[in-house]
mmCIF file of C-alpha atoms in Angstrom:
data_model
loop_
_atom_site.group_PDB
_atom_site.id
_atom_site.type_symbol
_atom_site.label_atom_id
_atom_site.label_comp_id
_atom_site.label_asym_id
_atom_site.label_seq_id
_atom_site.Cartn_x
_atom_site.Cartn_y
_atom_site.Cartn_z
ATOM 1 C CA MET A 2 -19.149 123.402 -4.412
ATOM 2 C CA LYS A 3 -16.916 122.113 -7.426
ATOM 3 C CA TYR A 4 -14.233 121.002 -4.875
ATOM 4 C CA LEU A 5 -17.140 119.024 -2.466
ATOM 5 C CA THR A 6 -17.150 116.956 -6.637
ATOM 6 C CA LYS A 7 -14.210 116.131 -6.866
ATOM 7 C CA ILE A 8 -14.092 115.194 -3.459
ATOM 8 C CA ALA A 9 -17.214 112.653 -3.387
ATOM 9 C CA LEU A 10 -16.487 111.027 -6.956
ATOM 10 C CA ALA A 11 -12.668 110.043 -5.576
ATOM 11 C CA ILE A 12 -14.073 108.887 -2.812
ATOM 12 C CA ILE A 13 -16.912 106.606 -5.638
ATOM 13 C CA LEU A 14 -13.842 106.288 -7.300
ATOM 14 C CA SER A 15 -11.729 104.468 -4.239
ATOM 15 C CA LEU A 16 -14.859 102.849 -3.249
ATOM 16 C CA SER A 17 -15.462 100.889 -6.016
ATOM 17 C CA VAL A 18 -12.043 99.217 -6.505
ATOM 18 C CA THR A 19 -12.980 98.001 -3.238
ATOM 19 C CA LEU A 20 -16.441 96.504 -4.107
ATOM 20 C CA VAL A 21 -15.024 95.563 -7.602
ATOM 21 C CA SER A 22 -12.640 92.961 -6.070
ATOM 22 C CA TYR A 23 -15.473 92.397 -3.663
ATOM 23 C CA ALA A 24 -18.253 91.070 -6.727
ATOM 24 C CA GLU A 25 -15.603 89.493 -8.437
ATOM 25 C CA SER A 26 -14.746 86.818 -5.387
ATOM 26 C CA ASN A 27 -18.704 86.505 -5.014
ATOM 27 C CA ASP A 28 -18.907 82.204 -5.214
ATOM 28 C CA ILE A 29 -22.600 81.262 -4.224
ATOM 29 C CA THR A 30 -23.775 77.711 -3.119
ATOM 30 C CA PRO A 31 -26.972 76.756 -3.499
ATOM 31 C CA PHE A 32 -26.790 75.020 -0.099
ATOM 32 C CA ALA A 33 -24.757 74.093 2.832
ATOM 33 C CA SER A 34 -23.489 70.995 3.148
ATOM 34 C CA ASP A 35 -23.677 68.781 6.624
ATOM 35 C CA LEU A 36 -20.535 66.445 5.033
ATOM 36 C CA THR A 37 -17.943 69.147 4.618
ATOM 37 C CA ALA A 38 -16.494 71.972 7.068
ATOM 38 C CA ALA A 39 -14.413 73.843 4.527
ATOM 39 C CA TYR A 40 -12.820 73.994 1.521
ATOM 40 C CA SER A 41 -10.449 76.761 0.014
ATOM 41 C CA VAL A 42 -7.925 76.748 -2.773
ATOM 42 C CA SER A 43 -5.017 79.100 -3.786
ATOM 43 C CA ILE A 44 -2.994 80.315 -6.447
ATOM 44 C CA ASN A 45 0.965 81.434 -6.061
ATOM 45 C CA PRO A 46 3.102 82.530 -9.318
ATOM 46 C CA ASN A 47 6.457 81.377 -8.260
ATOM 47 C CA GLY A 48 8.783 82.503 -11.075
ATOM 48 C CA SER A 49 8.179 81.240 -14.659
ATOM 49 C CA SER A 50 5.631 78.924 -12.907
ATOM 50 C CA MET A 51 2.306 78.880 -11.080
ATOM 51 C CA THR A 52 1.320 77.043 -8.771
ATOM 52 C CA ALA A 53 -2.991 76.121 -7.206
ATOM 53 C CA HIS A 54 -3.166 74.472 -4.036
ATOM 54 C CA ALA A 55 -6.297 72.584 -3.668
ATOM 55 C CA ARG A 56 -7.968 70.757 0.033
ATOM 56 C CA ILE A 57 -11.185 69.904 1.517
ATOM 57 C CA ASN A 58 -11.868 69.314 4.836
ATOM 58 C CA GLY A 59 -14.966 67.097 5.595
ATOM 59 C CA TYR A 60 -16.661 66.617 10.019
ATOM 60 C CA SER A 61 -15.875 63.105 9.729
ATOM 61 C CA THR A 62 -14.640 60.478 7.664
ATOM 62 C CA CYS A 63 -15.467 60.200 4.525
ATOM 63 C CA ASP A 64 -16.042 57.732 2.184
ATOM 64 C CA LYS A 65 -15.233 58.884 -0.709
ATOM 65 C CA ILE A 66 -13.074 62.830 -0.566
ATOM 66 C CA GLY A 67 -10.741 64.532 -3.624
ATOM 67 C CA TYR A 68 -11.808 66.564 -6.745
ATOM 68 C CA SER A 69 -13.197 66.454 -9.733
ATOM 69 C CA SER A 70 -11.250 68.859 -11.345
ATOM 70 C CA LEU A 71 -8.468 71.257 -10.576
ATOM 71 C CA ARG A 72 -7.209 73.243 -13.492
ATOM 72 C CA ILE A 73 -5.379 76.335 -13.545
ATOM 73 C CA GLN A 74 -6.651 78.506 -16.439
ATOM 74 C CA GLU A 75 -5.039 82.044 -18.053
ATOM 75 C CA GLU A 76 -7.459 85.261 -19.345
ATOM 76 C CA ARG A 77 -6.803 85.214 -23.318
ATOM 77 C CA ASN A 78 -8.846 87.985 -25.495
ATOM 78 C CA GLY A 79 -11.178 87.899 -22.800
ATOM 79 C CA SER A 80 -11.876 83.862 -21.650
ATOM 80 C CA TRP A 81 -10.703 81.887 -19.410
ATOM 81 C CA VAL A 82 -8.147 78.971 -21.134
ATOM 82 C CA THR A 83 -7.289 75.464 -19.202
ATOM 83 C CA VAL A 84 -3.468 75.723 -19.594
ATOM 84 C CA ALA A 85 -2.828 72.731 -17.193
ATOM 85 C CA SER A 86 -5.646 70.303 -14.795
ATOM 86 C CA SER A 87 -6.204 67.417 -13.268
ATOM 87 C CA TYR A 88 -9.310 65.232 -13.074
ATOM 88 C CA ASN A 89 -11.009 62.793 -10.548
ATOM 89 C CA GLN A 90 -8.514 62.553 -7.695
ATOM 90 C CA TYR A 91 -9.966 61.259 -4.810
ATOM 91 C CA ALA A 92 -9.203 59.520 -1.522
ATOM 92 C CA TYR A 93 -11.052 57.016 0.791
ATOM 93 C CA GLY A 94 -11.809 56.361 4.463
ATOM 94 C CA VAL A 95 -10.435 59.970 5.715
ATOM 95 C CA ARG A 96 -11.873 62.989 6.418
ATOM 96 C CA SER A 97 -9.537 65.626 4.098
ATOM 97 C CA PHE A 98 -7.731 65.793 0.902
ATOM 98 C CA GLN A 99 -5.486 67.765 -0.580
ATOM 99 C CA ASP A 100 -3.134 68.238 -3.836
ATOM 100 C CA THR A 101 -1.050 70.723 -5.972
ATOM 101 C CA LEU A 102 -1.250 71.094 -9.337
ATOM 102 C CA THR A 103 1.593 73.508 -11.334
ATOM 103 C CA TYR A 104 2.337 74.820 -14.526
ATOM 104 C CA SER A 105 5.451 75.750 -15.848
ATOM 105 C CA ASN A 106 5.381 77.715 -18.734
ATOM 106 C CA ILE A 107 3.439 81.108 -17.401
ATOM 107 C CA THR A 108 3.184 84.279 -19.944
ATOM 108 C CA SER A 109 4.516 87.228 -18.764
ATOM 109 C CA GLY A 110 1.841 90.164 -17.675
ATOM 110 C CA ALA A 111 -1.056 87.427 -17.545
ATOM 111 C CA GLN A 112 -4.008 86.801 -15.641
ATOM 112 C CA TYR A 113 -4.445 83.440 -14.248
ATOM 113 C CA ARG A 114 -7.113 81.333 -12.253
ATOM 114 C CA ALA A 115 -7.130 77.546 -10.219
ATOM 115 C CA ILE A 116 -10.689 76.590 -10.327
ATOM 116 C CA CYS A 117 -11.791 73.564 -8.184
ATOM 117 C CA THR A 118 -14.728 71.230 -8.205
ATOM 118 C CA PHE A 119 -14.359 69.314 -4.800
ATOM 119 C CA TYR A 120 -16.365 66.028 -4.325
ATOM 120 C CA ILE A 121 -17.604 64.173 -0.849
ATOM 121 C CA GLN A 122 -19.329 61.388 -0.165
ATOM 122 C CA ILE A 123 -20.549 59.830 3.147
ATOM 123 C CA ALA A 124 -22.694 56.541 1.975
ATOM 124 C CA SER A 125 -25.522 57.686 0.150
ATOM 125 C CA ASN A 126 -24.793 61.844 0.693
ATOM 126 C CA SER A 127 -22.756 63.650 -0.941
ATOM 127 C CA ASP A 128 -22.160 66.925 -1.766
ATOM 128 C CA SER A 129 -19.559 69.249 -5.031
ATOM 129 C CA PHE A 130 -18.679 72.914 -5.022
ATOM 130 C CA THR A 131 -16.835 75.067 -6.860
ATOM 131 C CA ILE A 132 -14.141 77.647 -5.558
ATOM 132 C CA THR A 133 -12.313 80.079 -8.019
ATOM 133 C CA LYS A 134 -9.480 82.209 -6.959
ATOM 134 C CA THR A 135 -7.939 84.590 -9.631
ATOM 135 C CA ALA A 136 -3.721 85.606 -8.898
ATOM 136 C CA MET B 20 0.936 190.682 -14.734
ATOM 137 C CA ALA B 21 4.365 191.591 -15.541
ATOM 138 C CA ARG B 22 5.148 189.385 -12.521
ATOM 139 C CA LYS B 23 2.943 186.782 -13.285
ATOM 140 C CA LYS B 24 4.425 186.631 -17.076
ATOM 141 C CA SER B 25 8.405 185.898 -15.392
ATOM 142 C CA VAL B 26 7.045 183.557 -12.894
ATOM 143 C CA SER B 27 5.434 181.673 -15.555
ATOM 144 C CA ASN B 28 8.729 182.026 -17.981
ATOM 145 C CA GLN B 29 11.109 181.153 -14.887
ATOM 146 C CA SER B 30 8.791 178.223 -14.300
ATOM 147 C CA ALA B 31 8.439 176.850 -18.525
ATOM 148 C CA ARG B 32 13.082 177.610 -18.301
ATOM 149 C CA ARG B 33 12.742 175.478 -15.086
ATOM 150 C CA GLU B 34 10.920 172.522 -16.926
ATOM 151 C CA GLU B 35 12.887 173.271 -19.768
ATOM 152 C CA ILE B 36 16.142 172.506 -18.235
ATOM 153 C CA VAL B 37 14.269 169.552 -16.329
ATOM 154 C CA ASP B 38 13.056 167.786 -19.621
ATOM 155 C CA TYR B 39 16.972 168.765 -21.000
ATOM 156 C CA ASP B 40 18.378 166.846 -17.536
ATOM 157 C CA VAL B 41 16.364 163.621 -17.663
ATOM 158 C CA LYS B 42 16.950 163.383 -21.690
ATOM 159 C CA ARG B 43 20.718 163.367 -20.757
ATOM 160 C CA LEU B 44 20.595 161.113 -17.301
ATOM 161 C CA ARG B 45 18.766 159.082 -19.446
ATOM 162 C CA GLN B 46 21.494 158.733 -21.814
ATOM 163 C CA MET B 47 23.903 158.675 -18.899
ATOM 164 C CA SER B 48 25.663 155.039 -18.451
ATOM 165 C CA ALA B 49 26.003 154.053 -14.858
ATOM 166 C CA LYS B 50 29.648 155.636 -14.239
ATOM 167 C CA GLU B 51 28.509 158.875 -15.979
ATOM 168 C CA LEU B 52 25.237 159.100 -13.356
ATOM 169 C CA GLN B 53 27.154 158.740 -10.370
ATOM 170 C CA ASP B 54 29.698 161.397 -11.453
ATOM 171 C CA TYR B 55 27.106 163.656 -12.251
ATOM 172 C CA TYR B 56 25.441 163.468 -8.819
ATOM 173 C CA ASP B 57 28.896 163.367 -7.442
ATOM 174 C CA ARG B 58 28.851 166.383 -8.972
ATOM 175 C CA VAL B 59 25.627 167.693 -8.646
ATOM 176 C CA GLU B 60 25.864 166.663 -4.416
ATOM 177 C CA PRO B 61 28.286 164.916 -3.494
ATOM 178 C CA ILE B 62 27.567 162.234 -0.862
ATOM 179 C CA SER B 63 30.129 160.256 1.206
ATOM 180 C CA ASP B 64 30.462 156.493 1.435
ATOM 181 C CA ASP B 65 28.969 156.270 4.264
ATOM 182 C CA GLU B 66 26.096 157.878 3.621
ATOM 183 C CA VAL B 67 25.798 155.250 0.400
ATOM 184 C CA ASN B 68 25.899 152.578 2.723
ATOM 185 C CA ALA B 69 23.203 154.045 5.510
ATOM 186 C CA ILE B 70 20.901 154.369 2.370
ATOM 187 C CA TYR B 71 21.412 151.385 1.608
ATOM 188 C CA ASP B 72 20.665 149.450 4.464
ATOM 189 C CA ARG B 73 17.371 151.492 4.879
ATOM 190 C CA VAL B 74 15.853 150.919 1.356
ATOM 191 C CA MET B 75 17.110 147.730 0.490
ATOM 192 C CA PRO B 76 15.638 145.428 2.779
ATOM 193 C CA LYS B 77 11.928 147.233 1.716
ATOM 194 C CA ILE B 78 13.272 146.325 -1.526
ATOM 195 C CA ALA B 79 14.026 143.011 -0.779
ATOM 196 C CA TYR B 80 10.420 142.554 1.057
ATOM 197 C CA GLU B 81 8.631 144.233 -2.370
ATOM 198 C CA ILE B 82 10.355 141.819 -4.636
ATOM 199 C CA ALA B 83 9.524 138.715 -2.598
ATOM 200 C CA SER B 84 6.010 140.189 -2.528
ATOM 201 C CA ASP B 85 5.887 140.606 -6.034
ATOM 202 C CA ASN B 86 6.942 137.119 -6.669
ATOM 203 C CA GLN B 87 4.770 135.682 -4.403
ATOM 204 C CA GLN B 88 2.122 137.008 -6.443
ATOM 205 C CA LYS B 89 2.812 136.009 -9.828
ATOM 206 C CA LYS B 90 3.885 132.760 -8.954
ATOM 207 C CA PRO B 91 1.837 130.978 -11.225
ATOM 208 C CA ARG B 92 -0.493 128.648 -9.189
ATOM 209 C CA HIS B 93 0.199 125.162 -8.737
ATOM 210 C CA ILE B 94 -1.947 123.355 -10.814
ATOM 211 C CA GLY B 95 -1.389 120.168 -9.201
ATOM 212 C CA SER B 96 -2.102 121.168 -5.974
ATOM 213 C CA SER B 97 -5.989 121.391 -5.791
ATOM 214 C CA ILE B 98 -5.693 117.714 -7.147
ATOM 215 C CA LYS B 99 -3.564 116.403 -4.679
ATOM 216 C CA LYS B 100 -5.564 118.173 -1.340
ATOM 217 C CA THR B 101 -8.689 116.573 -3.412
ATOM 218 C CA VAL B 102 -7.043 113.269 -3.417
ATOM 219 C CA LEU B 103 -5.428 113.226 -0.087
ATOM 220 C CA VAL B 104 -9.407 114.127 1.272
ATOM 221 C CA ALA B 105 -10.324 111.130 -0.619
ATOM 222 C CA VAL B 106 -7.862 108.680 0.476
ATOM 223 C CA CYS B 107 -8.355 109.795 4.485
ATOM 224 C CA MET B 108 -12.249 109.591 4.270
ATOM 225 C CA THR B 109 -11.688 106.194 2.564
ATOM 226 C CA LEU B 110 -9.774 105.078 5.154
ATOM 227 C CA MET B 111 -12.334 106.522 7.231
ATOM 228 C CA LEU B 112 -14.856 104.459 5.583
ATOM 229 C CA SER B 113 -12.563 101.727 6.241
ATOM 230 C CA VAL B 114 -11.843 101.824 9.529
ATOM 231 C CA VAL B 115 -15.715 102.159 10.487
ATOM 232 C CA ALA B 116 -16.166 99.549 8.188
ATOM 233 C CA GLN B 117 -14.108 96.900 10.054
ATOM 234 C CA ALA B 118 -15.354 98.327 13.049
ATOM 235 C CA LEU B 119 -18.638 97.310 11.833
ATOM 236 C CA GLY B 120 -16.937 93.658 11.766
ATOM 237 C CA ILE B 121 -16.316 93.923 7.494
ATOM 238 C CA PRO B 122 -12.940 93.354 7.007
ATOM 239 C CA VAL B 123 -11.222 95.826 4.093
ATOM 240 C CA TRP B 124 -8.352 95.005 2.270
ATOM 241 C CA GLU B 125 -6.154 92.349 4.267
ATOM 242 C CA THR B 126 -8.941 90.165 3.518
ATOM 243 C CA VAL B 127 -12.249 89.576 1.933
ATOM 244 C CA VAL B 128 -15.091 88.235 3.843
ATOM 245 C CA THR B 129 -17.906 87.535 1.308
ATOM 246 C CA TRP B 130 -21.366 85.644 3.396
ATOM 247 C CA THR B 131 -24.087 83.844 1.842
ATOM 248 C CA ASN B 132 -27.724 81.793 3.474
ATOM 249 C CA ASP B 133 -24.943 78.522 3.465
ATOM 250 C CA THR B 134 -21.294 80.182 3.497
ATOM 251 C CA PHE B 135 -18.781 82.336 4.341
ATOM 252 C CA ARG B 136 -15.773 82.640 2.572
ATOM 253 C CA ILE B 137 -12.449 84.076 3.727
ATOM 254 C CA GLU B 138 -9.760 85.211 0.553
ATOM 255 C CA THR B 139 -7.052 87.519 -0.272
ATOM 256 C CA PRO B 140 -8.384 90.377 -2.358
ATOM 257 C CA ASN B 141 -7.113 89.469 -6.058
ATOM 258 C CA ARG B 142 -3.371 90.446 -6.500
ATOM 259 C CA LYS B 143 -2.351 91.243 -3.561
ATOM 260 C CA ALA B 144 0.782 90.026 -2.116
ATOM 261 C CA THR B 145 0.325 88.221 1.771
ATOM 262 C CA SER B 146 1.735 90.398 4.322
ATOM 263 C CA SER B 147 4.539 89.760 6.990
ATOM 264 C CA MET B 148 5.099 87.221 8.730
ATOM 265 C CA SER B 149 4.563 86.215 12.197
ATOM 266 C CA GLU B 150 5.725 87.970 14.694
ATOM 267 C CA SER B 151 6.347 85.939 17.028
ATOM 268 C CA PHE B 152 8.874 82.748 17.309
ATOM 269 C CA CYS B 153 6.956 80.817 20.234
ATOM 270 C CA PHE B 154 4.227 79.570 21.508
ATOM 271 C CA SER B 155 3.689 80.226 25.439
ATOM 272 C CA ASN B 156 3.687 77.473 27.739
ATOM 273 C CA GLU B 157 -0.464 77.278 27.739
ATOM 274 C CA GLU B 158 -0.698 77.340 24.211
ATOM 275 C CA MET B 159 2.037 74.039 24.334
ATOM 276 C CA GLU B 160 -0.182 72.535 27.220
ATOM 277 C CA ILE B 161 -3.759 72.581 25.520
ATOM 278 C CA TRP B 162 -2.388 71.899 21.757
ATOM 279 C CA GLY B 163 0.659 69.787 22.548
ATOM 280 C CA ASN B 164 4.302 69.689 21.450
ATOM 281 C CA ASP B 165 4.119 67.110 18.695
ATOM 282 C CA VAL B 166 1.717 70.550 16.983
ATOM 283 C CA CYS B 167 3.958 73.338 18.701
ATOM 284 C CA LYS B 168 6.366 71.399 16.919
ATOM 285 C CA ALA B 169 4.967 71.184 13.262
ATOM 286 C CA PHE B 170 4.209 74.846 13.327
ATOM 287 C CA SER B 171 7.960 75.560 14.279
ATOM 288 C CA GLU B 172 8.927 73.690 11.585
ATOM 289 C CA ILE B 173 6.802 76.424 9.595
ATOM 290 C CA GLY B 174 7.444 79.154 11.042
ATOM 291 C CA VAL B 175 4.972 80.379 11.787
ATOM 292 C CA PHE B 176 3.536 80.913 15.722
ATOM 293 C CA PRO B 177 -0.092 81.474 15.468
ATOM 294 C CA SER B 178 -1.975 82.911 17.911
ATOM 295 C CA LEU B 179 -3.747 79.750 19.712
ATOM 296 C CA PRO B 180 -6.220 78.680 22.119
ATOM 297 C CA ARG B 181 -5.397 78.846 25.191
ATOM 298 C CA TYR B 182 -8.555 76.732 26.582
ATOM 299 C CA MET B 183 -9.737 73.179 25.154
ATOM 300 C CA PRO B 184 -12.361 71.124 27.102
ATOM 301 C CA ASN B 185 -10.932 68.663 29.691
ATOM 302 C CA GLY B 186 -11.291 65.487 28.356
ATOM 303 C CA PHE B 187 -9.928 65.483 25.052
ATOM 304 C CA GLU B 188 -6.779 64.260 23.393
ATOM 305 C CA GLN B 189 -4.355 64.651 19.672
ATOM 306 C CA PHE B 190 -6.499 61.253 18.057
ATOM 307 C CA ASP B 191 -4.533 62.851 14.415
ATOM 308 C CA LEU B 192 -2.039 64.996 13.542
ATOM 309 C CA TYR B 193 -1.017 65.741 9.762
ATOM 310 C CA TYR B 194 1.280 68.617 8.773
ATOM 311 C CA MET B 195 3.377 69.000 5.512
ATOM 312 C CA THR B 196 5.567 72.072 3.911
ATOM 313 C CA ASP B 197 6.241 72.288 0.169
ATOM 314 C CA ASP B 198 9.022 74.374 -2.174
ATOM 315 C CA GLN B 199 5.823 76.648 -3.073
ATOM 316 C CA GLY B 200 5.617 78.371 0.266
ATOM 317 C CA TYR B 201 2.735 75.966 1.267
ATOM 318 C CA SER B 202 2.226 74.388 4.618
ATOM 319 C CA CYS B 203 -0.615 72.757 6.512
ATOM 320 C CA VAL B 204 -1.575 71.256 9.343
ATOM 321 C CA ASP B 205 -4.159 69.314 10.308
ATOM 322 C CA VAL B 206 -5.158 67.877 14.159
ATOM 323 C CA LEU B 207 -8.186 66.431 15.212
ATOM 324 C CA TYR B 208 -9.153 65.826 18.695
ATOM 325 C CA LYS B 209 -11.825 63.416 20.543
ATOM 326 C CA ASP B 210 -12.850 63.066 23.690
ATOM 327 C CA ASP B 211 -14.958 60.058 25.227
ATOM 328 C CA SER B 212 -18.043 61.330 24.320
ATOM 329 C CA ASN B 213 -17.078 61.047 20.451
ATOM 330 C CA HIS B 214 -16.895 64.731 20.045
ATOM 331 C CA PHE B 215 -13.969 66.543 17.916
ATOM 332 C CA ILE B 216 -12.399 69.501 18.077
ATOM 333 C CA ASN B 217 -10.417 69.827 14.471
ATOM 334 C CA LEU B 218 -8.097 72.543 14.059
ATOM 335 C CA VAL B 219 -6.744 73.587 10.414
ATOM 336 C CA ALA B 220 -4.092 75.801 9.327
ATOM 337 C CA GLU B 221 -2.940 77.147 5.795
ATOM 338 C CA ILE B 222 0.007 79.040 5.584
ATOM 339 C CA TYR B 223 1.261 80.535 2.674
ATOM 340 C CA THR B 224 4.571 82.141 3.726
ATOM 341 C CA SER B 225 5.697 82.886 -0.410
ATOM 342 C CA GLU B 226 5.041 86.144 -1.153
ATOM 343 C CA GLY B 227 2.184 86.730 -3.663
ATOM 344 C CA TYR B 228 -0.205 84.078 -2.791
ATOM 345 C CA SER B 229 -4.099 84.599 -3.270
ATOM 346 C CA TYR B 230 -6.155 82.190 -1.327
ATOM 347 C CA ALA B 231 -9.531 81.692 -0.909
ATOM 348 C CA MET B 232 -11.369 79.415 1.685
ATOM 349 C CA THR B 233 -15.675 78.861 1.770
ATOM 350 C CA VAL B 234 -17.106 77.576 4.636
ATOM 351 C CA GLU B 235 -20.336 75.525 5.470
ATOM 352 C CA HIS B 236 -22.663 77.041 7.713
ATOM 353 C CA ASP B 237 -26.724 76.928 8.293
ATOM 354 C CA ASN B 238 -27.439 80.629 8.606
ATOM 355 C CA LEU B 239 -28.534 79.927 12.089
ATOM 356 C CA ASN B 240 -26.270 81.424 14.667
ATOM 357 C CA THR B 241 -23.127 83.515 12.930
ATOM 358 C CA TYR B 242 -21.393 85.836 14.411
ATOM 359 C CA ASP B 243 -18.413 87.361 14.478
ATOM 360 C CA ILE B 244 -15.718 88.953 17.267
ATOM 361 C CA THR B 245 -12.276 90.571 17.116
ATOM 362 C CA ILE B 246 -9.491 90.244 19.282
ATOM 363 C CA ASN B 247 -6.056 92.127 18.639
ATOM 364 C CA ASP B 248 -7.407 92.722 14.980
ATOM 365 C CA VAL B 249 -8.348 89.763 14.009
ATOM 366 C CA THR B 250 -11.446 88.487 12.968
ATOM 367 C CA TYR B 251 -13.067 85.730 14.309
ATOM 368 C CA TYR B 252 -16.002 84.313 12.048
ATOM 369 C CA PHE B 253 -18.491 81.917 14.347
ATOM 370 C CA ALA B 254 -20.578 79.621 12.476
ATOM 371 C CA SER B 255 -23.174 77.148 12.599
ATOM 372 C CA ASN B 256 -23.874 73.924 10.462
ATOM 373 C CA LEU B 257 -26.270 72.025 11.482
ATOM 374 C CA LYS B 258 -25.367 70.109 14.507
ATOM 375 C CA ASN B 259 -21.554 70.896 13.931
ATOM 376 C CA ASN B 260 -19.451 74.627 14.563
ATOM 377 C CA THR B 261 -16.632 76.460 13.301
ATOM 378 C CA VAL B 262 -14.807 79.279 13.695
ATOM 379 C CA ALA B 263 -12.497 80.292 11.035
ATOM 380 C CA TRP B 264 -10.102 83.581 10.765
ATOM 381 C CA SER B 265 -7.457 85.038 8.351
ATOM 382 C CA ASP B 266 -4.317 85.884 10.457
ATOM 383 C CA GLN B 267 -0.374 85.598 9.798
ATOM 384 C CA ASN B 268 -0.317 84.970 6.345
ATOM 385 C CA GLY B 269 -2.623 82.153 6.409
ATOM 386 C CA SER B 270 -6.006 81.002 7.107
ATOM 387 C CA TYR B 271 -7.075 79.121 9.900
ATOM 388 C CA PHE B 272 -10.462 77.152 11.531
ATOM 389 C CA ILE B 273 -11.486 75.285 14.389
ATOM 390 C CA SER B 274 -14.495 73.193 13.647
ATOM 391 C CA GLY B 275 -16.304 70.442 15.610
ATOM 392 C CA ASN B 276 -19.395 68.902 17.396
ATOM 393 C CA ILE B 277 -19.567 71.096 20.350
ATOM 394 C CA ASN B 278 -21.732 73.822 21.560
ATOM 395 C CA MET B 279 -20.785 77.123 20.190
ATOM 396 C CA SER B 280 -20.054 78.459 23.495
ATOM 397 C CA ILE B 281 -17.438 76.138 23.839
ATOM 398 C CA LEU B 282 -15.668 77.154 20.738
ATOM 399 C CA ASP B 283 -16.250 80.746 22.069
ATOM 400 C CA ALA B 284 -14.843 80.313 25.023
ATOM 401 C CA MET B 285 -11.640 78.693 23.228
ATOM 402 C CA ILE B 286 -11.317 82.258 21.316
ATOM 403 C CA GLN B 287 -11.538 84.243 24.034
ATOM 404 C CA SER B 288 -8.940 82.733 25.502
ATOM 405 C CA ILE B 289 -6.905 83.942 22.634
ATOM 406 C CA ALA B 290 -7.230 87.762 24.327
ATOM 407 C CA ASP B 291 -6.145 86.192 27.797
ATOM 408 C CA ASP B 292 -2.647 87.251 26.453
ATOM 409 C CA PHE B 293 -2.846 90.550 25.762
#
């Protein structure tokens, strides 16, 4: 009986690790967009630098597409602090937009994440989305 | 009575002698013992060897059995067994979950009412590079030389659909690769009826990338299919439909203002190769 209890506890622990990472990534957008096909963000530690890529794709040619902010943040004492940022980058008359942001002074062992708030507009119809990804 | 007394005396005398001998024998060295027994009952070397051959295996067995019984129980063995069983059962649960269309470990897919998100788990490096080294003739015919050349320059050869409805022509192609190991291919096809098909691939060839892609949907028609261990997620979004998947170090999607059945047929055509 004790052996079964140990197995059960070990399984619960293993599943918890999965579910924690699953829950951590759960961003909820308030409503679907008929303008946007998909948007993405990635983050990559490369030597002493951290690079974030952000991309958004519209279904058709957009009057305005891009982001209001793209940031790389570092976790310090339990809070996320912006260490690199770019604001209000847009393209006009295109279907998609992408950009790269690099932070070249990373602290060894620190936790980083990329966070981007996209914006897309066709005529008077517009949408905004925020996506986060932790390295 | 006298007889009985005599026997009793003899017995007592013998015990005295035995006690004396035992005491004396205990005080003897090995050499003295050997000399003593040789004197009392001479024994040849052959007899000694015969006794040795007969007795030693038994002694060896007894010693081994004794050691085994006395061997302390390995404290970690039960823990290892427990962990092993737990890991096996967890992996089995993962396999079952994958069979149900819920990817575990490799990529995480999160559905909400209006989006789904494909991403690498946090702190997980991307997996190995593509196992393919070229496109098939059918893929090149469907997607065109320019697109195949773009993927070739990036060095990744994903399994692409081998079917696209007639009448679609390449309208726009954008691709790039940077020195950070990030590449992107974005190609648009259109037909005369203003239908479009858009393939976008974001590929991460550097170890350590974490990525997340969110796809919009209206929650009216969503499902997934798995072909060759890759799960393809279909989602309608008003007048457009999208299929997205994660494979070979990247995220991919095809969207268009085409019927879901066409997207489905395109993805099913990937299986024709297998």
